[in-house]
C-alpha atoms as a printed R data frame, in Angstrom:
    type eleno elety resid chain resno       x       y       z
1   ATOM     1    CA   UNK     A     1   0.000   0.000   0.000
2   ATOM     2    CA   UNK     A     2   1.537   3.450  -0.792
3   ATOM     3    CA   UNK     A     3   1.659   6.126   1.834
4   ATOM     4    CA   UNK     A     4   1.380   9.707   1.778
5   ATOM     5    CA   UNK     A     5   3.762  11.874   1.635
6   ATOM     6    CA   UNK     A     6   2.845  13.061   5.034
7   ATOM     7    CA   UNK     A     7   3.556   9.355   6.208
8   ATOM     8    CA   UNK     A     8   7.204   9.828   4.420
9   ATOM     9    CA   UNK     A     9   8.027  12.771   5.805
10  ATOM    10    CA   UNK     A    10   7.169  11.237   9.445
11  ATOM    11    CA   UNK     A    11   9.239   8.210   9.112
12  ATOM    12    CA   UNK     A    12  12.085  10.431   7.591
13  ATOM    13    CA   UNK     A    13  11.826  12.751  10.729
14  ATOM    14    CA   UNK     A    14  11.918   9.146  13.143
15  ATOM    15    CA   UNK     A    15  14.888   8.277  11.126
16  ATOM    16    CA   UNK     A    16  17.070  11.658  11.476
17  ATOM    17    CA   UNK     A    17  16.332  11.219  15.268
18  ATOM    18    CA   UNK     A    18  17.314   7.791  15.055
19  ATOM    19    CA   UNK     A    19  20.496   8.460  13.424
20  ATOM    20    CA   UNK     A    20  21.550  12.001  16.191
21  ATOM    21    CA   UNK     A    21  21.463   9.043  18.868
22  ATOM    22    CA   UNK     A    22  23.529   5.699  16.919
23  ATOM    23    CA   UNK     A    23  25.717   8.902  16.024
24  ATOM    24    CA   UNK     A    24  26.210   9.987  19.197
25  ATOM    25    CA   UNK     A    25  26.680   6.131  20.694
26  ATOM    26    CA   UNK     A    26  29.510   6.275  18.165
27  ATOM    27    CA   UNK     A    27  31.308   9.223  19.210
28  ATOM    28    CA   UNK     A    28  30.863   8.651  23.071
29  ATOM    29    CA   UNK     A    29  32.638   5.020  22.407
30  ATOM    30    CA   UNK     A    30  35.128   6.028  20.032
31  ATOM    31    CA   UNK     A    31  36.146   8.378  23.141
32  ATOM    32    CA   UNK     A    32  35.890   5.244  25.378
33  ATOM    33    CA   UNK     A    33  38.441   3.190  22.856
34  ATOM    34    CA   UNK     A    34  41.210   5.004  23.232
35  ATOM    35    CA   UNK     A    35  41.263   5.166  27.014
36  ATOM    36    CA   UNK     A    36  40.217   1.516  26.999
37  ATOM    37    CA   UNK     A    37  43.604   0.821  25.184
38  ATOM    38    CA   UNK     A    38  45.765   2.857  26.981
39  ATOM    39    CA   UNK     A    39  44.437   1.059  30.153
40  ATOM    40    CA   UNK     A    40  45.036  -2.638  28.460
41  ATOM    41    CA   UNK     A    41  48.552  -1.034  27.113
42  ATOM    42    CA   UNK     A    42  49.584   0.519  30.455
43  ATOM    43    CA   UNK     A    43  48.700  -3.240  32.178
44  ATOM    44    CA   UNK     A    44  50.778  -5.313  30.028
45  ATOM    45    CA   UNK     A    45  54.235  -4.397  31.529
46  ATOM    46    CA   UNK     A    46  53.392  -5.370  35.221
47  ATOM    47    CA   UNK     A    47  52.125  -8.941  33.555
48  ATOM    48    CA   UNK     A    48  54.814  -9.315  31.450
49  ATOM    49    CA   UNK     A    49  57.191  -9.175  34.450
50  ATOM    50    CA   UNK     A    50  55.038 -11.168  36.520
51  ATOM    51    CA   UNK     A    51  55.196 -13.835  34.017
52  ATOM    52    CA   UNK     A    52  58.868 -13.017  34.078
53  ATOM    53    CA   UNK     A    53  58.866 -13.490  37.747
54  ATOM    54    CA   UNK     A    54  56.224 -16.827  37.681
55  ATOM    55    CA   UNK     A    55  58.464 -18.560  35.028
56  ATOM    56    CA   UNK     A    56  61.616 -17.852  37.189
57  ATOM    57    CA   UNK     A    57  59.941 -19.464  40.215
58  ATOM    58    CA   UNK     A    58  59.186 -22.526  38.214
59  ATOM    59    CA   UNK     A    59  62.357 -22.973  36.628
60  ATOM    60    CA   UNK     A    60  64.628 -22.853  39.605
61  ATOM    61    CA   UNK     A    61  62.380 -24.342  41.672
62  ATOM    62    CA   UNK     A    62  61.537 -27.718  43.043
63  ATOM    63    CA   UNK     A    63  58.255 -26.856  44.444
64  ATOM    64    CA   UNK     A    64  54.702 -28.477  44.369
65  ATOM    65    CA   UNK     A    65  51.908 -26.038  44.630
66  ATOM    66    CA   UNK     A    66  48.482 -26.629  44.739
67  ATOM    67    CA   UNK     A    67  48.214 -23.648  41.384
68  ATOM    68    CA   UNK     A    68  50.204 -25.379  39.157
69  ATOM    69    CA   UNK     A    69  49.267 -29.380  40.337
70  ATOM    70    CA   UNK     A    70  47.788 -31.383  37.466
71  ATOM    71    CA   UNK     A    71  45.258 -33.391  38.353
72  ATOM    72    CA   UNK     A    72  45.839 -37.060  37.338
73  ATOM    73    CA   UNK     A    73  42.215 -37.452  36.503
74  ATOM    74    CA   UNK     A    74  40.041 -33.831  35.876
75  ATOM    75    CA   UNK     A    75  36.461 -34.317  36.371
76  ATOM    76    CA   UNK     A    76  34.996 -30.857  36.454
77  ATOM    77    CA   UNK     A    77  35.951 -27.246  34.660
78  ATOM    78    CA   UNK     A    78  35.302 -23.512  35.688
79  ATOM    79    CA   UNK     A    79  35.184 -21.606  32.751
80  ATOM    80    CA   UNK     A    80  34.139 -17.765  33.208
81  ATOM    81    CA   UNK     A    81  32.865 -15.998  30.164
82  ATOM    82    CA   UNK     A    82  33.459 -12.494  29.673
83  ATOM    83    CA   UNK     A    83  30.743 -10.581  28.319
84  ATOM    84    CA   UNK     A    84  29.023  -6.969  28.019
85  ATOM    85    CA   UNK     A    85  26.474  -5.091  29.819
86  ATOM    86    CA   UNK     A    86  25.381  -3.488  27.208
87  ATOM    87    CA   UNK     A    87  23.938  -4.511  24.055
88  ATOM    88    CA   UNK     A    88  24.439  -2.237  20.389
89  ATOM    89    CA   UNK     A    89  27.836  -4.128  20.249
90  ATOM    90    CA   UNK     A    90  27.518  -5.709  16.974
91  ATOM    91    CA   UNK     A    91  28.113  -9.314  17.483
92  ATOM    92    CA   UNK     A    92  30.210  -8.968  20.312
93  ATOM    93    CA   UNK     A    93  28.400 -10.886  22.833
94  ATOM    94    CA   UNK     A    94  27.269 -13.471  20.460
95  ATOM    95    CA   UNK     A    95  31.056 -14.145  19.010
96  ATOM    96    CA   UNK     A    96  32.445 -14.640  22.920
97  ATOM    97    CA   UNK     A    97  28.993 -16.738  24.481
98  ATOM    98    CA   UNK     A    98  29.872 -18.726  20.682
99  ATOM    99    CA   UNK     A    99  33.288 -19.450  21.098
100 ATOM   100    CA   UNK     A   100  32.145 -20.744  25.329
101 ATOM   101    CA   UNK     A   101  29.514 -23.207  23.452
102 ATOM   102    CA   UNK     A   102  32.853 -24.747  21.547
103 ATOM   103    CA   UNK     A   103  34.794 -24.589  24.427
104 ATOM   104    CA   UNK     A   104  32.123 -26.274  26.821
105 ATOM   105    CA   UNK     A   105  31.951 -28.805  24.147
106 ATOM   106    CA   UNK     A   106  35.306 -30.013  23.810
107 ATOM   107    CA   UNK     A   107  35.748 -30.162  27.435
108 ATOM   108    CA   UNK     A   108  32.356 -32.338  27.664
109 ATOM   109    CA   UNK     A   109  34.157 -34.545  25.164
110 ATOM   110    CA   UNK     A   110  36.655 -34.972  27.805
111 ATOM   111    CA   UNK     A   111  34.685 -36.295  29.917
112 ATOM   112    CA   UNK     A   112  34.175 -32.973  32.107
113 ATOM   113    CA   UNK     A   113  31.424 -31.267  33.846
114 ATOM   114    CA   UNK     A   114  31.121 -27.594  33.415
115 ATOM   115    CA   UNK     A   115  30.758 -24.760  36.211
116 ATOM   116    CA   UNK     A   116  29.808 -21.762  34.767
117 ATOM   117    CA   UNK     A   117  30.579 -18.457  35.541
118 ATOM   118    CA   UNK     A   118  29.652 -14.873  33.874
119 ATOM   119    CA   UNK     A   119  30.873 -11.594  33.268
120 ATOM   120    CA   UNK     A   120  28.464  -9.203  32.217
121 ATOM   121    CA   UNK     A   121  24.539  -9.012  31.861
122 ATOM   122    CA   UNK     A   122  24.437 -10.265  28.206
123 ATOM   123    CA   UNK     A   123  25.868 -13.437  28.943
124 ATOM   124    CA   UNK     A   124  24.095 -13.884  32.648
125 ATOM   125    CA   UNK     A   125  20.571 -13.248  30.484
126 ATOM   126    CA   UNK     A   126  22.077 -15.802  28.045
127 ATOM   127    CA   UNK     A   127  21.915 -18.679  30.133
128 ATOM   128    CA   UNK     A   128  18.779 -18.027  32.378
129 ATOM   129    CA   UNK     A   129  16.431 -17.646  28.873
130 ATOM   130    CA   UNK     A   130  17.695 -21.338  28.313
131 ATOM   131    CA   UNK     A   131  17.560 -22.245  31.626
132 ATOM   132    CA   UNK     A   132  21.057 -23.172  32.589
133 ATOM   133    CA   UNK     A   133  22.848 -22.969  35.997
134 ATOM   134    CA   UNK     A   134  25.160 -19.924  36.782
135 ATOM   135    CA   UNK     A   135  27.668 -20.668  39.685
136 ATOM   136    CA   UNK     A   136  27.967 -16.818  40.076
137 ATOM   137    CA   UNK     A   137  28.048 -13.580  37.943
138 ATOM   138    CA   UNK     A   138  29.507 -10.234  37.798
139 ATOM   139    CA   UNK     A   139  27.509  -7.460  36.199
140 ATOM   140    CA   UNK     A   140  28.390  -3.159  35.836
141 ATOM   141    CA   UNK     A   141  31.649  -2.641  34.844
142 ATOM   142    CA   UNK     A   142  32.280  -4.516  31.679
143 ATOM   143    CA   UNK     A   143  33.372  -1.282  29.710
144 ATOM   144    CA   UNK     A   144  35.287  -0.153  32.762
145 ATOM   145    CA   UNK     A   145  36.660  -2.876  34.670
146 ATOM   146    CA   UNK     A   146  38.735  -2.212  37.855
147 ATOM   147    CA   UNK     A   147  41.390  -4.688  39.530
148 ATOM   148    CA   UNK     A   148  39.098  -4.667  42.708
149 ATOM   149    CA   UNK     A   149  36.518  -6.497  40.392
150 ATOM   150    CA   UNK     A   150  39.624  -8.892  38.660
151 ATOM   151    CA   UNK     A   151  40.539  -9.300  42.243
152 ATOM   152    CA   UNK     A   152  36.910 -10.774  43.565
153 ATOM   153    CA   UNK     A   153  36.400 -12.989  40.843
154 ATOM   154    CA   UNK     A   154  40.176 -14.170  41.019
155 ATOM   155    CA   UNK     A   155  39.539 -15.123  44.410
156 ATOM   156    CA   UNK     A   156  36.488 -17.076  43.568
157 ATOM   157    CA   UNK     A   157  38.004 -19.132  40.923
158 ATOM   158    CA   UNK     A   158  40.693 -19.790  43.058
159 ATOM   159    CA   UNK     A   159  38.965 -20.909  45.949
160 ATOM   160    CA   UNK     A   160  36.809 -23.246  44.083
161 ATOM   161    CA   UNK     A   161  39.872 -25.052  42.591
162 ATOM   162    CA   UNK     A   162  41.812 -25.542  45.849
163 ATOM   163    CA   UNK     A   163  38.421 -26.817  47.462
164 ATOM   164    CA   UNK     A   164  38.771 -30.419  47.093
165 ATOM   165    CA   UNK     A   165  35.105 -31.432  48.795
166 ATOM   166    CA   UNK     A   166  32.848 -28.510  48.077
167 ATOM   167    CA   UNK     A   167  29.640 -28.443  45.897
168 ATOM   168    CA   UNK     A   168  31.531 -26.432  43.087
169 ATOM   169    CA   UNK     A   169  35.294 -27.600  43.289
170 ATOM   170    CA   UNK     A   170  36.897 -27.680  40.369
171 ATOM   171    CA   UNK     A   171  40.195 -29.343  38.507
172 ATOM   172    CA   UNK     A   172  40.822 -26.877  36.072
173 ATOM   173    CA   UNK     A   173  39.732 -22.565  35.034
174 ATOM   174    CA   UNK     A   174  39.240 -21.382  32.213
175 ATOM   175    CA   UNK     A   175  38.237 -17.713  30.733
176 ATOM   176    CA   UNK     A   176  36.530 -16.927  27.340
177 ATOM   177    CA   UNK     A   177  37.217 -13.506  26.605
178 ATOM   178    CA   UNK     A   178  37.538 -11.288  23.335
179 ATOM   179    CA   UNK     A   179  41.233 -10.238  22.705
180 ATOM   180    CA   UNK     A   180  41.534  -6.699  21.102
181 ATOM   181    CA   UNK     A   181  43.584  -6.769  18.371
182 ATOM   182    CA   UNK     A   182  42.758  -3.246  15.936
183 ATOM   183    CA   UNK     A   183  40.180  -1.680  16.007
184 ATOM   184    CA   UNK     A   184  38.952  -3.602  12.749
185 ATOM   185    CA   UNK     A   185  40.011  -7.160  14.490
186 ATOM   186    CA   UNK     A   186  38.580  -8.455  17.750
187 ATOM   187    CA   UNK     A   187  38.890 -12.003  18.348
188 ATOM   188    CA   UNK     A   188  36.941 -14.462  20.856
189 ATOM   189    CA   UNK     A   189  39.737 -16.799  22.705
190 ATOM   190    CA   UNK     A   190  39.952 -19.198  25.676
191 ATOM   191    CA   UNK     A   191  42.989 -19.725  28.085
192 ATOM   192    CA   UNK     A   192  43.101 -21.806  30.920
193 ATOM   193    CA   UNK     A   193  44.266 -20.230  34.075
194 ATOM   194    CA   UNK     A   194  44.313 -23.304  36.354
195 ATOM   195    CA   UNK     A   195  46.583 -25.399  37.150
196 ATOM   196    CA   UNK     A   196  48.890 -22.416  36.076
197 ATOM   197    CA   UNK     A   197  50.339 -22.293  33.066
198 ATOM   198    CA   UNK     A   198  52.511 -19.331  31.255
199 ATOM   199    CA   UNK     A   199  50.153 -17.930  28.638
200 ATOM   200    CA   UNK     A   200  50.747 -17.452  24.864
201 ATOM   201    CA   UNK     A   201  50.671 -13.599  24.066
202 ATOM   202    CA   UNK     A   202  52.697 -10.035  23.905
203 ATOM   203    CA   UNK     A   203  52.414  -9.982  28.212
204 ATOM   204    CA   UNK     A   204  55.201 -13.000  27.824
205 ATOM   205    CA   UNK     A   205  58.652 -13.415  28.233
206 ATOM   206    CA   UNK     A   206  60.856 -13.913  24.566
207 ATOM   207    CA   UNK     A   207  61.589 -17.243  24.211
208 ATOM   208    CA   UNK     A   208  65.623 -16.523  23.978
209 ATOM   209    CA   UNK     A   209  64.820 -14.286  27.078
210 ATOM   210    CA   UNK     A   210  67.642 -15.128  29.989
211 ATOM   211    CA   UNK     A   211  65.519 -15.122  33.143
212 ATOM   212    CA   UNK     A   212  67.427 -13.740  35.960
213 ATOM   213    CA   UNK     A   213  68.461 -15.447  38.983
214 ATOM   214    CA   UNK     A   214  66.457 -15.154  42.045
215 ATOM   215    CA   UNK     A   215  67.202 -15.757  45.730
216 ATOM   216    CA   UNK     A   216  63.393 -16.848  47.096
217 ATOM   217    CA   UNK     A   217  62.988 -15.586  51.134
218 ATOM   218    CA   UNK     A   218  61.634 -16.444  53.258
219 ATOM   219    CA   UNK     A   219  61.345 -19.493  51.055
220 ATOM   220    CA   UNK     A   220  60.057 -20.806  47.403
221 ATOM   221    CA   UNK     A   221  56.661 -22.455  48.396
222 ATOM   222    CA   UNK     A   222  55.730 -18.866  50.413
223 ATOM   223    CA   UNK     A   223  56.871 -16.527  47.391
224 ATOM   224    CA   UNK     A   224  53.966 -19.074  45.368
225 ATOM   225    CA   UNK     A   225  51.526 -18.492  48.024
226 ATOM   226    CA   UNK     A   226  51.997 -14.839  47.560
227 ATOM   227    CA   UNK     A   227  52.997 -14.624  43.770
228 ATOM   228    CA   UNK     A   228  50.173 -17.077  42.070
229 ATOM   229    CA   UNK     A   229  47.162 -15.799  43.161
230 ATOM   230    CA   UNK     A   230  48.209 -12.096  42.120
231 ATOM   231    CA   UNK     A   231  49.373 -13.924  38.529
232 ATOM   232    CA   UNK     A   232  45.982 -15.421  38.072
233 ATOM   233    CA   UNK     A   233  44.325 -12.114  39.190
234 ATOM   234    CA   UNK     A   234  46.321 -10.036  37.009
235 ATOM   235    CA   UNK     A   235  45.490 -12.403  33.828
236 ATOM   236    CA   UNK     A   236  41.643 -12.044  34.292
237 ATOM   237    CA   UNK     A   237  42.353  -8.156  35.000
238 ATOM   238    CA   UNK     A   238  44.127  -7.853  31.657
239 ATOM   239    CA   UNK     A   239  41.113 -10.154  29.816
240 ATOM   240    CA   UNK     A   240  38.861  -7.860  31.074
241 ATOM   241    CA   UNK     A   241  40.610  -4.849  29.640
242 ATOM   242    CA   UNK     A   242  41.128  -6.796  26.535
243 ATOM   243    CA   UNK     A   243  37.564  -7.696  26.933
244 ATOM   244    CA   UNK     A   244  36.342  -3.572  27.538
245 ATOM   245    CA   UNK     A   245  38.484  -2.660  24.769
246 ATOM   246    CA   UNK     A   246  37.107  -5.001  22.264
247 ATOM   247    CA   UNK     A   247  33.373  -4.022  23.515
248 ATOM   248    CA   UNK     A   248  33.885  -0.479  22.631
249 ATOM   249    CA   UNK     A   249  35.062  -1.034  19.452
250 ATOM   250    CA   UNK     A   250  32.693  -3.308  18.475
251 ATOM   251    CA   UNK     A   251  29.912  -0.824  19.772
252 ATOM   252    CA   UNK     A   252  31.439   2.461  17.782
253 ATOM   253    CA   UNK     A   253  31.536  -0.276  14.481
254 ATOM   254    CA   UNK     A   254  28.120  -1.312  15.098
255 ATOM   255    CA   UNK     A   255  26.802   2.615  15.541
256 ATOM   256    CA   UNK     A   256  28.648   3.627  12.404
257 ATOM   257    CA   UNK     A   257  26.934   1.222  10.432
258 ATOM   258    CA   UNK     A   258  23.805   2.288  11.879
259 ATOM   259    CA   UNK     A   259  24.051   5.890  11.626
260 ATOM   260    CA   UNK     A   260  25.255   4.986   7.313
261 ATOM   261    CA   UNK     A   261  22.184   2.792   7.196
262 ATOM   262    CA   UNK     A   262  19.927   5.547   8.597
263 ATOM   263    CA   UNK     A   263  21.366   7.914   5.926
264 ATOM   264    CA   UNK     A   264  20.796   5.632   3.424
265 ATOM   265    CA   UNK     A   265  17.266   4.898   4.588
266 ATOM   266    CA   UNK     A   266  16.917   9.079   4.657
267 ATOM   267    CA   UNK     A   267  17.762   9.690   1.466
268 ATOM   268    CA   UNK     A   268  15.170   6.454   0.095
269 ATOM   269    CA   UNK     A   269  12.368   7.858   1.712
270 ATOM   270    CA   UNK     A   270  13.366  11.454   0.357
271 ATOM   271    CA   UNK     A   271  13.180  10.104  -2.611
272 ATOM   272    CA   UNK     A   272  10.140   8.363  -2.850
273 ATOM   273    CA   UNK     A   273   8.361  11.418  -0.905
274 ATOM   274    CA   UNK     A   274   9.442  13.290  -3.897
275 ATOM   275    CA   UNK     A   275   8.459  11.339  -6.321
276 ATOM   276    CA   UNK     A   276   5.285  11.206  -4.413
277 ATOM   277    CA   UNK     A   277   4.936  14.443  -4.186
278 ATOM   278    CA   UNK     A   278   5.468  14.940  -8.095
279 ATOM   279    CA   UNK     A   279   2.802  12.765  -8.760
280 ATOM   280    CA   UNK     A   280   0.381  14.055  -7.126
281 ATOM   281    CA   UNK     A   281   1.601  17.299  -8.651
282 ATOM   282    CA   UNK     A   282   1.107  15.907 -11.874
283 ATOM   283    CA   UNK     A   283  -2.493  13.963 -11.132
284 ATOM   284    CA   UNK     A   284  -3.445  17.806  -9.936
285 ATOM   285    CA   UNK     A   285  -2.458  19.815 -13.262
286 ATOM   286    CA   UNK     A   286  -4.216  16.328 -15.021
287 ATOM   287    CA   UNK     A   287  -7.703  17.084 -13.205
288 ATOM   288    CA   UNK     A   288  -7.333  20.989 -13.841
289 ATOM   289    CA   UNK     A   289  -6.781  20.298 -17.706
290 ATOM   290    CA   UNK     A   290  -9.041  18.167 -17.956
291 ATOM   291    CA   UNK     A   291 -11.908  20.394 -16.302
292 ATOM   292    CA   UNK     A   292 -10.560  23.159 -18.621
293 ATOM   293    CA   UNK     A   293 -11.194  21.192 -21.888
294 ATOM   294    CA   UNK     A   294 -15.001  19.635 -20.342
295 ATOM   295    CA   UNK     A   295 -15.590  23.475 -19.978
296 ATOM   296    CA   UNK     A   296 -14.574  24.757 -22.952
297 ATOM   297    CA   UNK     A   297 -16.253  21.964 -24.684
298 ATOM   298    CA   UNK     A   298 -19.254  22.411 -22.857
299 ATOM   299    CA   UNK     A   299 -19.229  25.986 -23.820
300 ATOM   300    CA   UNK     A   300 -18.769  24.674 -27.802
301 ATOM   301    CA   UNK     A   301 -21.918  23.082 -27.433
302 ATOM   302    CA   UNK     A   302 -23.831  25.316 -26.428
303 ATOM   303    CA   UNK     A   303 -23.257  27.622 -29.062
């Protein structure tokens, strides 16, 4: 059914208003971005020494701790999922809770149960529309994570894999998050955290890297004690960051394209008001003529 060209002229206005707010969601995160990266940048040094410092302890020492134990016989997996808050992301959320689905599956494979735990209100929502069990979730801070928050959930995942007997005890972490890349490349990865292992990435050591001796006091196993848990919190600090990073720039992508699609949609409906209005226009000047010549050969008639 064709509409007016009132009707047009409505659904162009909706559309310019539509397009002042995806354009400002796209300015207001491509302001975020570049803090969000300086952030991520500015936290890579302290974990690249800390890996320096967590390789050292393993190579020249002897010592079993509980962090870095492999179980002879895993039965049951953590894996945390780092998601958004907030949705206009693009397929941000979908691409991380995606690459958790293959994860999940390939540890079921194994012959593992999966504990489940959830970073950010897109993900929690995720699981309770399909009805699956949540362990525990963090939600508020996914484009601005702090360490205090990377510090709380470090300590959870910790404390369910030392717990041998509890409900939720667990033989191995692991964290689904999306690694920033550019701001044209974000990419959904999985690393586990526990038992401790020195991660793949630019935070590590080069492999010709000499490590530097150490002297361990008071001893080896109490540096660990100390040293682990901040290395575990630091990595989920820095996926986080990686994780906030990616968000944003999925979110200013995702608002560009919508503020171009509006435009596009503008100048259709423009368009078609136009040609609207023409024809009308035209069926107008039709109707006038057309009266003219009944008149005037009305008037022949009669005479």
């Amino acid at each position: 059914m064709a509409l007016s060209v009132r009707e047009y002229r409505a659904r162009i206005k909706s559309t310019e208003s539509m397009k002042k707010i995806t354009r400002a969601m796209e300015l207001i995160a491509a302001s975020r971005i570049i803090k969000a990266q300086q952030r991520a940048q500015s936290a890579a040094p302290y974990a690249r020494e800390l890996t320096r410092a967590v390789s050292a302890v393993a190579t020249y020492s002897n010592v079993d701790h509980p962090l870095t134990r492999e179980p002879e016989d895993p039965k049951r997996a953590a894996v945390l999922i780092v998601t958004s808050d907030r949705g206009l992301a693009g397929a941000y959320s979908s691409s991380v809770l995606k690459e958790a689905e293959r994860l999940a599956e390939k540890l079921r494979s194994e012959g593992k149960e999966i504990d489940t735990y959830i970073c950010g209100r897109k993900g929690e929502a995720y699981y309770k529309f399909r009805g699956r069990p949540v362990v525990q979730s963090w939600t508020g801070f996914s484009d601005q994570p702090s360490y205090d928050a990377a510090h709380e959930i470090g300590r959870t995942l910790i404390d369910a894999f030392l717990d041998e007997d509890g409900e939720h005890a667990v033989d191995e972490v692991h964290v689904v998050f999306t690694r920033f890349r550019s701001m044209l490349l974000q990419e959904p990865t999985d690393v586990r955290l526990l038992p401790l292992e020195v991660v793949e990435g630019e935070e590590r050591p080069a492999s010709d890297e000499v490590l530097p001796l150490y002297e361990f006091e008071p001893s080896p196993e109490a540096v660990l004690d100390g040293l682990l848990p901040q290395y575990v919190q630091s990595r989920i600090f820095f996926a986080l960051l990686q994780a906030a990073a990616s968000e944003l720039a999925a979110r200013q992508k995702a608002m560009k394209s919508a503020t171009d699609n509006a435009d596009e949609l503008i100048k259709k409906y423009t368009r078609i008001a136009n040609q609207a209005r023409q024809a009308g226009i035209t069926q107008e000047i039709s109707e006038i003529v057309g009266g003219v010549n009944a008149l005037a050969d009305a008037q022949a008639g009669s005479e």
